[in-house]
Amino acid sequence: MAKALITGASSGIGREIAKVLSDKGYETVLVARRKEKLEELQKILPQKSFVEVCDASSIADLENLVQKHPDIDILVNNAGFGISGATEFTSLESAKKQFDVNFFGTVTCSNQVAEYMRKQGG
């Protein structure tokens, strides 16, 4: 059975994409930081799903996640967040965290999954 990995699956667009893919017959790997939200989603999906708590800013977490689920057919790199307001009030720590999740997290997850997809002929 085909499998989709969805980061940021606990709410919003990620949650809705997980529902659509499960309805289309995909097993799903639901990834986010909030386990309880992922478990709520898992209960309503018609296909088999896996709950994986992962911090998208952690390269080690993402590498471990993909090693645990190497048979991915679809990657939905949806984890991310935004900060707003005047730059003078934005802490450097907040800006670095956003960049770690939105950029490095996306690149890391994509690179890890692509390696396995190539081996599978994807």
mmCIF file of N, CA and C in Angstrom:
data_model
loop_
_atom_site.group_PDB
_atom_site.id
_atom_site.type_symbol
_atom_site.label_atom_id
_atom_site.label_comp_id
_atom_site.label_asym_id
_atom_site.label_seq_id
_atom_site.Cartn_x
_atom_site.Cartn_y
_atom_site.Cartn_z
ATOM 1 N N MET A 1 0.846 -1.182 0.000
ATOM 2 C CA MET A 1 0.000 0.000 0.000
ATOM 3 C C MET A 1 0.888 1.242 0.000
ATOM 4 N N ALA A 2 0.498 2.271 -0.718
ATOM 5 C CA ALA A 2 1.249 3.516 -0.789
ATOM 6 C C ALA A 2 1.161 4.258 0.543
ATOM 7 N N LYS A 3 2.244 4.976 0.853
ATOM 8 C CA LYS A 3 2.326 5.667 2.137
ATOM 9 C C LYS A 3 2.720 7.128 1.934
ATOM 10 N N ALA A 4 2.046 8.008 2.678
ATOM 11 C CA ALA A 4 2.341 9.440 2.636
ATOM 12 C C ALA A 4 2.798 9.912 4.012
ATOM 13 N N LEU A 5 3.855 10.694 4.047
ATOM 14 C CA LEU A 5 4.346 11.312 5.273
ATOM 15 C C LEU A 5 3.949 12.778 5.244
ATOM 16 N N ILE A 6 3.245 13.218 6.287
ATOM 17 C CA ILE A 6 2.755 14.593 6.343
ATOM 18 C C ILE A 6 3.288 15.263 7.600
ATOM 19 N N THR A 7 4.163 16.259 7.438
ATOM 20 C CA THR A 7 4.616 17.026 8.591
ATOM 21 C C THR A 7 3.597 18.134 8.842
ATOM 22 N N GLY A 8 3.503 18.557 10.083
ATOM 23 C CA GLY A 8 2.518 19.574 10.435
ATOM 24 C C GLY A 8 1.097 19.045 10.317
ATOM 25 N N ALA A 9 0.911 17.752 10.601
ATOM 26 C CA ALA A 9 -0.390 17.104 10.408
ATOM 27 C C ALA A 9 -1.368 17.340 11.551
ATOM 28 N N SER A 10 -0.957 18.012 12.596
ATOM 29 C CA SER A 10 -1.830 18.151 13.760
ATOM 30 C C SER A 10 -2.951 19.164 13.575
ATOM 31 N N SER A 11 -2.819 20.042 12.586
ATOM 32 C CA SER A 11 -3.858 21.060 12.392
ATOM 33 C C SER A 11 -3.774 21.654 10.987
ATOM 34 N N GLY A 12 -4.773 22.446 10.657
ATOM 35 C CA GLY A 12 -4.766 23.216 9.423
ATOM 36 C C GLY A 12 -4.653 22.398 8.158
ATOM 37 N N ILE A 13 -3.844 22.902 7.249
ATOM 38 C CA ILE A 13 -3.680 22.292 5.929
ATOM 39 C C ILE A 13 -3.136 20.866 6.045
ATOM 40 N N GLY A 14 -2.176 20.642 6.923
ATOM 41 C CA GLY A 14 -1.609 19.304 7.086
ATOM 42 C C GLY A 14 -2.654 18.291 7.503
ATOM 43 N N ARG A 15 -3.512 18.671 8.420
ATOM 44 C CA ARG A 15 -4.590 17.788 8.876
ATOM 45 C C ARG A 15 -5.539 17.455 7.729
ATOM 46 N N GLU A 16 -5.905 18.450 6.955
ATOM 47 C CA GLU A 16 -6.841 18.244 5.840
ATOM 48 C C GLU A 16 -6.220 17.406 4.736
ATOM 49 N N ILE A 17 -4.938 17.612 4.464
ATOM 50 C CA ILE A 17 -4.258 16.798 3.451
ATOM 51 C C ILE A 17 -4.203 15.345 3.906
ATOM 52 N N ALA A 18 -3.964 15.117 5.189
ATOM 53 C CA ALA A 18 -3.946 13.747 5.713
ATOM 54 C C ALA A 18 -5.301 13.073 5.493
ATOM 55 N N LYS A 19 -6.373 13.801 5.716
ATOM 56 C CA LYS A 19 -7.713 13.243 5.507
ATOM 57 C C LYS A 19 -7.925 12.878 4.038
ATOM 58 N N VAL A 20 -7.555 13.772 3.148
ATOM 59 C CA VAL A 20 -7.744 13.531 1.713
ATOM 60 C C VAL A 20 -6.930 12.317 1.266
ATOM 61 N N LEU A 21 -5.676 12.249 1.664
ATOM 62 C CA LEU A 21 -4.827 11.135 1.241
ATOM 63 C C LEU A 21 -5.322 9.805 1.817
ATOM 64 N N SER A 22 -5.768 9.819 3.062
ATOM 65 C CA SER A 22 -6.311 8.599 3.657
ATOM 66 C C SER A 22 -7.583 8.169 2.934
ATOM 67 N N ASP A 23 -8.434 9.128 2.595
ATOM 68 C CA ASP A 23 -9.652 8.820 1.828
ATOM 69 C C ASP A 23 -9.322 8.213 0.464
ATOM 70 N N LYS A 24 -8.164 8.588 -0.091
ATOM 71 C CA LYS A 24 -7.749 8.068 -1.400
ATOM 72 C C LYS A 24 -7.007 6.738 -1.280
ATOM 73 N N GLY A 25 -6.892 6.217 -0.056
ATOM 74 C CA GLY A 25 -6.306 4.900 0.123
ATOM 75 C C GLY A 25 -4.873 4.862 0.616
ATOM 76 N N TYR A 26 -4.288 5.985 0.904
ATOM 77 C CA TYR A 26 -2.910 6.016 1.384
ATOM 78 C C TYR A 26 -2.833 5.743 2.880
ATOM 79 N N GLU A 27 -1.840 4.946 3.277
ATOM 80 C CA GLU A 27 -1.454 4.920 4.682
ATOM 81 C C GLU A 27 -0.784 6.255 4.941
ATOM 82 N N THR A 28 -0.910 6.778 6.156
ATOM 83 C CA THR A 28 -0.324 8.078 6.452
ATOM 84 C C THR A 28 0.593 8.006 7.666
ATOM 85 N N VAL A 29 1.657 8.769 7.605
ATOM 86 C CA VAL A 29 2.541 8.985 8.736
ATOM 87 C C VAL A 29 2.263 10.427 9.174
ATOM 88 N N LEU A 30 1.616 10.557 10.318
ATOM 89 C CA LEU A 30 1.186 11.852 10.830
ATOM 90 C C LEU A 30 2.273 12.396 11.748
ATOM 91 N N VAL A 31 2.826 13.550 11.384
ATOM 92 C CA VAL A 31 3.994 14.080 12.087
ATOM 93 C C VAL A 31 3.704 15.483 12.603
ATOM 94 N N ALA A 32 3.999 15.698 13.881
ATOM 95 C CA ALA A 32 3.906 17.024 14.499
ATOM 96 C C ALA A 32 4.448 16.904 15.924
ATOM 97 N N ARG A 33 4.387 17.998 16.657
ATOM 98 C CA ARG A 33 4.850 17.992 18.042
ATOM 99 C C ARG A 33 3.750 17.592 19.024
ATOM 100 N N ARG A 34 2.496 17.798 18.651
ATOM 101 C CA ARG A 34 1.384 17.572 19.590
ATOM 102 C C ARG A 34 0.758 16.190 19.376
ATOM 103 N N LYS A 35 1.213 15.242 20.195
ATOM 104 C CA LYS A 35 0.781 13.848 20.066
ATOM 105 C C LYS A 35 -0.729 13.702 20.173
ATOM 106 N N GLU A 36 -1.337 14.400 21.120
ATOM 107 C CA GLU A 36 -2.784 14.247 21.316
ATOM 108 C C GLU A 36 -3.577 14.681 20.087
ATOM 109 N N LYS A 37 -3.138 15.699 19.407
ATOM 110 C CA LYS A 37 -3.819 16.144 18.179
ATOM 111 C C LYS A 37 -3.661 15.108 17.064
ATOM 112 N N LEU A 38 -2.483 14.525 16.973
ATOM 113 C CA LEU A 38 -2.243 13.489 15.968
ATOM 114 C C LEU A 38 -3.095 12.251 16.250
ATOM 115 N N GLU A 39 -3.201 11.888 17.510
ATOM 116 C CA GLU A 39 -4.013 10.718 17.878
ATOM 117 C C GLU A 39 -5.496 10.949 17.595
ATOM 118 N N GLU A 40 -5.967 12.183 17.795
ATOM 119 C CA GLU A 40 -7.358 12.518 17.457
ATOM 120 C C GLU A 40 -7.597 12.332 15.963
ATOM 121 N N LEU A 41 -6.653 12.795 15.167
ATOM 122 C CA LEU A 41 -6.759 12.649 13.720
ATOM 123 C C LEU A 41 -6.696 11.178 13.323
ATOM 124 N N GLN A 42 -5.788 10.448 13.897
ATOM 125 C CA GLN A 42 -5.615 9.032 13.579
ATOM 126 C C GLN A 42 -6.931 8.259 13.753
ATOM 127 N N LYS A 43 -7.699 8.604 14.767
ATOM 128 C CA LYS A 43 -8.955 7.902 15.063
ATOM 129 C C LYS A 43 -10.005 8.051 13.963
ATOM 130 N N ILE A 44 -9.935 9.130 13.192
ATOM 131 C CA ILE A 44 -10.982 9.375 12.184
ATOM 132 C C ILE A 44 -10.558 8.995 10.768
ATOM 133 N N LEU A 45 -9.318 8.594 10.594
ATOM 134 C CA LEU A 45 -8.845 8.256 9.250
ATOM 135 C C LEU A 45 -9.252 6.837 8.873
ATOM 136 N N PRO A 46 -9.685 6.634 7.633
ATOM 137 C CA PRO A 46 -10.132 5.305 7.228
ATOM 138 C C PRO A 46 -8.997 4.303 6.972
ATOM 139 N N GLN A 47 -7.806 4.789 6.677
ATOM 140 C CA GLN A 47 -6.671 3.903 6.387
ATOM 141 C C GLN A 47 -5.718 3.855 7.578
ATOM 142 N N LYS A 48 -4.836 2.888 7.562
ATOM 143 C CA LYS A 48 -3.823 2.755 8.602
ATOM 144 C C LYS A 48 -2.984 4.021 8.678
ATOM 145 N N SER A 49 -2.683 4.448 9.900
ATOM 146 C CA SER A 49 -1.838 5.635 10.071
ATOM 147 C C SER A 49 -0.883 5.422 11.239
ATOM 148 N N PHE A 50 0.174 6.170 11.203
ATOM 149 C CA PHE A 50 1.207 6.108 12.229
ATOM 150 C C PHE A 50 1.360 7.505 12.825
ATOM 151 N N VAL A 51 1.422 7.596 14.137
ATOM 152 C CA VAL A 51 1.626 8.872 14.822
ATOM 153 C C VAL A 51 3.094 8.981 15.185
ATOM 154 N N GLU A 52 3.721 10.064 14.762
ATOM 155 C CA GLU A 52 5.131 10.293 15.045
ATOM 156 C C GLU A 52 5.325 11.705 15.576
ATOM 157 N N VAL A 53 5.710 11.805 16.836
ATOM 158 C CA VAL A 53 6.013 13.106 17.427
ATOM 159 C C VAL A 53 7.420 13.486 17.004
ATOM 160 N N CYS A 54 7.539 14.666 16.427
ATOM 161 C CA CYS A 54 8.821 15.082 15.864
ATOM 162 C C CYS A 54 8.907 16.606 15.879
ATOM 163 N N ASP A 55 10.065 17.122 16.213
ATOM 164 C CA ASP A 55 10.331 18.557 16.146
ATOM 165 C C ASP A 55 10.992 18.838 14.806
ATOM 166 N N ALA A 56 10.306 19.549 13.936
ATOM 167 C CA ALA A 56 10.810 19.806 12.583
ATOM 168 C C ALA A 56 12.045 20.698 12.560
ATOM 169 N N SER A 57 12.429 21.249 13.707
ATOM 170 C CA SER A 57 13.668 22.023 13.748
ATOM 171 C C SER A 57 14.862 21.154 14.113
ATOM 172 N N SER A 58 14.610 19.888 14.419
ATOM 173 C CA SER A 58 15.669 18.972 14.828
ATOM 174 C C SER A 58 16.059 18.052 13.666
ATOM 175 N N ILE A 59 17.254 18.227 13.169
ATOM 176 C CA ILE A 59 17.744 17.388 12.079
ATOM 177 C C ILE A 59 17.772 15.928 12.514
ATOM 178 N N ALA A 60 18.203 15.664 13.736
ATOM 179 C CA ALA A 60 18.249 14.284 14.234
ATOM 180 C C ALA A 60 16.850 13.674 14.283
ATOM 181 N N ASP A 61 15.859 14.421 14.761
ATOM 182 C CA ASP A 61 14.475 13.923 14.796
ATOM 183 C C ASP A 61 13.998 13.556 13.396
ATOM 184 N N LEU A 62 14.267 14.423 12.431
ATOM 185 C CA LEU A 62 13.809 14.187 11.060
ATOM 186 C C LEU A 62 14.521 12.991 10.433
ATOM 187 N N GLU A 63 15.810 12.877 10.668
ATOM 188 C CA GLU A 63 16.549 11.732 10.136
ATOM 189 C C GLU A 63 16.024 10.427 10.730
ATOM 190 N N ASN A 64 15.770 10.415 12.034
ATOM 191 C CA ASN A 64 15.224 9.219 12.690
ATOM 192 C C ASN A 64 13.837 8.886 12.156
ATOM 193 N N LEU A 65 13.029 9.906 11.931
ATOM 194 C CA LEU A 65 11.674 9.716 11.410
ATOM 195 C C LEU A 65 11.716 9.011 10.057
ATOM 196 N N VAL A 66 12.540 9.498 9.168
ATOM 197 C CA VAL A 66 12.595 8.923 7.821
ATOM 198 C C VAL A 66 13.228 7.534 7.849
ATOM 199 N N GLN A 67 14.186 7.304 8.712
ATOM 200 C CA GLN A 67 14.753 5.960 8.834
ATOM 201 C C GLN A 67 13.711 4.968 9.331
ATOM 202 N N LYS A 68 12.802 5.433 10.168
ATOM 203 C CA LYS A 68 11.737 4.576 10.694
ATOM 204 C C LYS A 68 10.677 4.281 9.629
ATOM 205 N N HIS A 69 10.475 5.223 8.706
ATOM 206 C CA HIS A 69 9.476 5.090 7.632
ATOM 207 C C HIS A 69 10.132 5.365 6.279
ATOM 208 N N PRO A 70 10.991 4.463 5.806
ATOM 209 C CA PRO A 70 11.696 4.719 4.551
ATOM 210 C C PRO A 70 10.851 4.505 3.296
ATOM 211 N N ASP A 71 9.714 3.852 3.443
ATOM 212 C CA ASP A 71 8.898 3.478 2.282
ATOM 213 C C ASP A 71 7.837 4.536 1.967
ATOM 214 N N ILE A 72 8.276 5.765 1.818
ATOM 215 C CA ILE A 72 7.372 6.890 1.578
ATOM 216 C C ILE A 72 7.192 7.105 0.078
ATOM 217 N N ASP A 73 5.940 7.228 -0.327
ATOM 218 C CA ASP A 73 5.622 7.511 -1.726
ATOM 219 C C ASP A 73 5.310 8.986 -1.953
ATOM 220 N N ILE A 74 4.743 9.625 -0.929
ATOM 221 C CA ILE A 74 4.402 11.048 -1.016
ATOM 222 C C ILE A 74 4.913 11.741 0.234
ATOM 223 N N LEU A 75 5.588 12.871 0.050
ATOM 224 C CA LEU A 75 6.021 13.707 1.165
ATOM 225 C C LEU A 75 5.262 15.030 1.100
ATOM 226 N N VAL A 76 4.594 15.354 2.183
ATOM 227 C CA VAL A 76 3.945 16.663 2.319
ATOM 228 C C VAL A 76 4.711 17.384 3.421
ATOM 229 N N ASN A 77 5.601 18.274 3.009
ATOM 230 C CA ASN A 77 6.445 19.035 3.926
ATOM 231 C C ASN A 77 5.677 20.270 4.370
ATOM 232 N N ASN A 78 4.807 20.114 5.341
ATOM 233 C CA ASN A 78 3.873 21.164 5.721
ATOM 234 C C ASN A 78 4.212 21.859 7.036
ATOM 235 N N ALA A 79 5.105 21.305 7.843
ATOM 236 C CA ALA A 79 5.416 21.909 9.140
ATOM 237 C C ALA A 79 5.997 23.306 8.929
ATOM 238 N N GLY A 80 5.570 24.223 9.743
ATOM 239 C CA GLY A 80 6.105 25.575 9.662
ATOM 240 C C GLY A 80 5.311 26.527 10.530
ATOM 241 N N PHE A 81 5.881 27.689 10.734
ATOM 242 C CA PHE A 81 5.183 28.727 11.484
ATOM 243 C C PHE A 81 5.724 30.081 11.076
ATOM 244 N N GLY A 82 4.988 31.101 11.428
ATOM 245 C CA GLY A 82 5.400 32.459 11.102
ATOM 246 C C GLY A 82 5.446 33.327 12.340
ATOM 247 N N ILE A 83 6.308 34.309 12.291
ATOM 248 C CA ILE A 83 6.330 35.331 13.330
ATOM 249 C C ILE A 83 6.013 36.648 12.641
ATOM 250 N N SER A 84 5.360 37.506 13.357
ATOM 251 C CA SER A 84 4.988 38.780 12.738
ATOM 252 C C SER A 84 5.303 39.928 13.682
ATOM 253 N N GLY A 85 5.221 41.086 13.140
ATOM 254 C CA GLY A 85 5.501 42.280 13.928
ATOM 255 C C GLY A 85 6.769 42.963 13.450
ATOM 256 N N ALA A 86 7.040 44.056 14.069
ATOM 257 C CA ALA A 86 8.219 44.846 13.716
ATOM 258 C C ALA A 86 9.497 44.059 14.008
ATOM 259 N N THR A 87 10.439 44.146 13.108
ATOM 260 C CA THR A 87 11.710 43.448 13.264
ATOM 261 C C THR A 87 12.393 43.812 14.570
ATOM 262 N N GLU A 88 12.265 45.056 14.978
ATOM 263 C CA GLU A 88 12.934 45.488 16.208
ATOM 264 C C GLU A 88 12.415 44.758 17.452
ATOM 265 N N PHE A 89 11.237 44.138 17.345
ATOM 266 C CA PHE A 89 10.656 43.412 18.475
ATOM 267 C C PHE A 89 10.756 41.893 18.304
ATOM 268 N N THR A 90 11.399 41.458 17.245
ATOM 269 C CA THR A 90 11.571 40.027 16.989
ATOM 270 C C THR A 90 12.909 39.589 17.557
ATOM 271 N N SER A 91 12.869 38.622 18.449
ATOM 272 C CA SER A 91 14.123 38.141 19.027
ATOM 273 C C SER A 91 14.879 37.314 17.998
ATOM 274 N N LEU A 92 16.172 37.344 18.096
ATOM 275 C CA LEU A 92 17.013 36.542 17.207
ATOM 276 C C LEU A 92 16.713 35.055 17.401
ATOM 277 N N GLU A 93 16.436 34.660 18.638
ATOM 278 C CA GLU A 93 16.106 33.257 18.929
ATOM 279 C C GLU A 93 14.843 32.819 18.184
ATOM 280 N N SER A 94 13.816 33.668 18.170
ATOM 281 C CA SER A 94 12.573 33.335 17.452
ATOM 282 C C SER A 94 12.815 33.234 15.955
ATOM 283 N N ALA A 95 13.585 34.159 15.419
ATOM 284 C CA ALA A 95 13.875 34.150 13.987
ATOM 285 C C ALA A 95 14.669 32.902 13.602
ATOM 286 N N LYS A 96 15.646 32.514 14.429
ATOM 287 C CA LYS A 96 16.435 31.305 14.149
ATOM 288 C C LYS A 96 15.561 30.063 14.206
ATOM 289 N N LYS A 97 14.653 29.989 15.175
ATOM 290 C CA LYS A 97 13.761 28.831 15.294
ATOM 291 C C LYS A 97 12.880 28.720 14.055
ATOM 292 N N GLN A 98 12.352 29.858 13.595
ATOM 293 C CA GLN A 98 11.513 29.847 12.399
ATOM 294 C C GLN A 98 12.315 29.356 11.196
ATOM 295 N N PHE A 99 13.522 29.809 11.049
ATOM 296 C CA PHE A 99 14.359 29.393 9.931
ATOM 297 C C PHE A 99 14.715 27.908 10.046
ATOM 298 N N ASP A 100 14.971 27.437 11.253
ATOM 299 C CA ASP A 100 15.285 26.018 11.463
ATOM 300 C C ASP A 100 14.120 25.125 11.054
ATOM 301 N N VAL A 101 12.894 25.538 11.383
ATOM 302 C CA VAL A 101 11.717 24.737 11.028
ATOM 303 C C VAL A 101 11.377 24.904 9.551
ATOM 304 N N ASN A 102 11.200 26.143 9.116
ATOM 305 C CA ASN A 102 10.665 26.414 7.780
ATOM 306 C C ASN A 102 11.653 26.144 6.655
ATOM 307 N N PHE A 103 12.928 26.303 6.905
ATOM 308 C CA PHE A 103 13.911 26.069 5.851
ATOM 309 C C PHE A 103 14.677 24.763 6.065
ATOM 310 N N PHE A 104 15.469 24.705 7.132
ATOM 311 C CA PHE A 104 16.309 23.522 7.339
ATOM 312 C C PHE A 104 15.486 22.255 7.569
ATOM 313 N N GLY A 105 14.364 22.364 8.253
ATOM 314 C CA GLY A 105 13.499 21.206 8.446
ATOM 315 C C GLY A 105 12.970 20.671 7.131
ATOM 316 N N THR A 106 12.530 21.575 6.277
ATOM 317 C CA THR A 106 12.007 21.187 4.969
ATOM 318 C C THR A 106 13.096 20.554 4.104
ATOM 319 N N VAL A 107 14.256 21.174 4.066
ATOM 320 C CA VAL A 107 15.359 20.647 3.254
ATOM 321 C C VAL A 107 15.816 19.293 3.783
ATOM 322 N N THR A 108 15.962 19.168 5.092
ATOM 323 C CA THR A 108 16.407 17.907 5.690
ATOM 324 C C THR A 108 15.436 16.781 5.378
ATOM 325 N N CYS A 109 14.155 17.021 5.616
ATOM 326 C CA CYS A 109 13.148 15.984 5.380
ATOM 327 C C CYS A 109 13.106 15.610 3.897
ATOM 328 N N SER A 110 13.149 16.589 3.028
ATOM 329 C CA SER A 110 13.145 16.324 1.586
ATOM 330 C C SER A 110 14.351 15.503 1.166
ATOM 331 N N ASN A 111 15.521 15.872 1.645
ATOM 332 C CA ASN A 111 16.741 15.140 1.285
ATOM 333 C C ASN A 111 16.692 13.701 1.775
ATOM 334 N N GLN A 112 16.240 13.511 3.000
ATOM 335 C CA GLN A 112 16.169 12.167 3.565
ATOM 336 C C GLN A 112 15.176 11.291 2.793
ATOM 337 N N VAL A 113 13.999 11.805 2.526
ATOM 338 C CA VAL A 113 12.977 11.040 1.806
ATOM 339 C C VAL A 113 13.408 10.782 0.365
ATOM 340 N N ALA A 114 14.016 11.757 -0.268
ATOM 341 C CA ALA A 114 14.433 11.608 -1.667
ATOM 342 C C ALA A 114 15.412 10.461 -1.829
ATOM 343 N N GLU A 115 16.291 10.299 -0.867
ATOM 344 C CA GLU A 115 17.268 9.206 -0.921
ATOM 345 C C GLU A 115 16.538 7.855 -1.018
ATOM 346 N N TYR A 116 15.539 7.648 -0.183
ATOM 347 C CA TYR A 116 14.792 6.383 -0.198
ATOM 348 C C TYR A 116 13.904 6.271 -1.437
ATOM 349 N N MET A 117 13.312 7.383 -1.856
ATOM 350 C CA MET A 117 12.440 7.355 -3.045
ATOM 351 C C MET A 117 13.248 6.949 -4.278
ATOM 352 N N ARG A 118 14.459 7.451 -4.396
ATOM 353 C CA ARG A 118 15.315 7.071 -5.530
ATOM 354 C C ARG A 118 15.589 5.573 -5.537
ATOM 355 N N LYS A 119 15.859 5.012 -4.358
ATOM 356 C CA LYS A 119 16.122 3.574 -4.253
ATOM 357 C C LYS A 119 14.907 2.739 -4.644
ATOM 358 N N GLN A 120 13.707 3.283 -4.408
ATOM 359 C CA GLN A 120 12.454 2.585 -4.726
ATOM 360 C C GLN A 120 12.020 2.821 -6.156
ATOM 361 N N GLY A 121 12.748 3.676 -6.862
ATOM 362 C CA GLY A 121 12.381 3.990 -8.236
ATOM 363 C C GLY A 121 11.397 5.138 -8.359
ATOM 364 N N GLY A 122 11.243 5.895 -7.274
ATOM 365 C CA GLY A 122 10.304 7.024 -7.273
ATOM 366 C C GLY A 122 10.904 8.273 -7.838
#
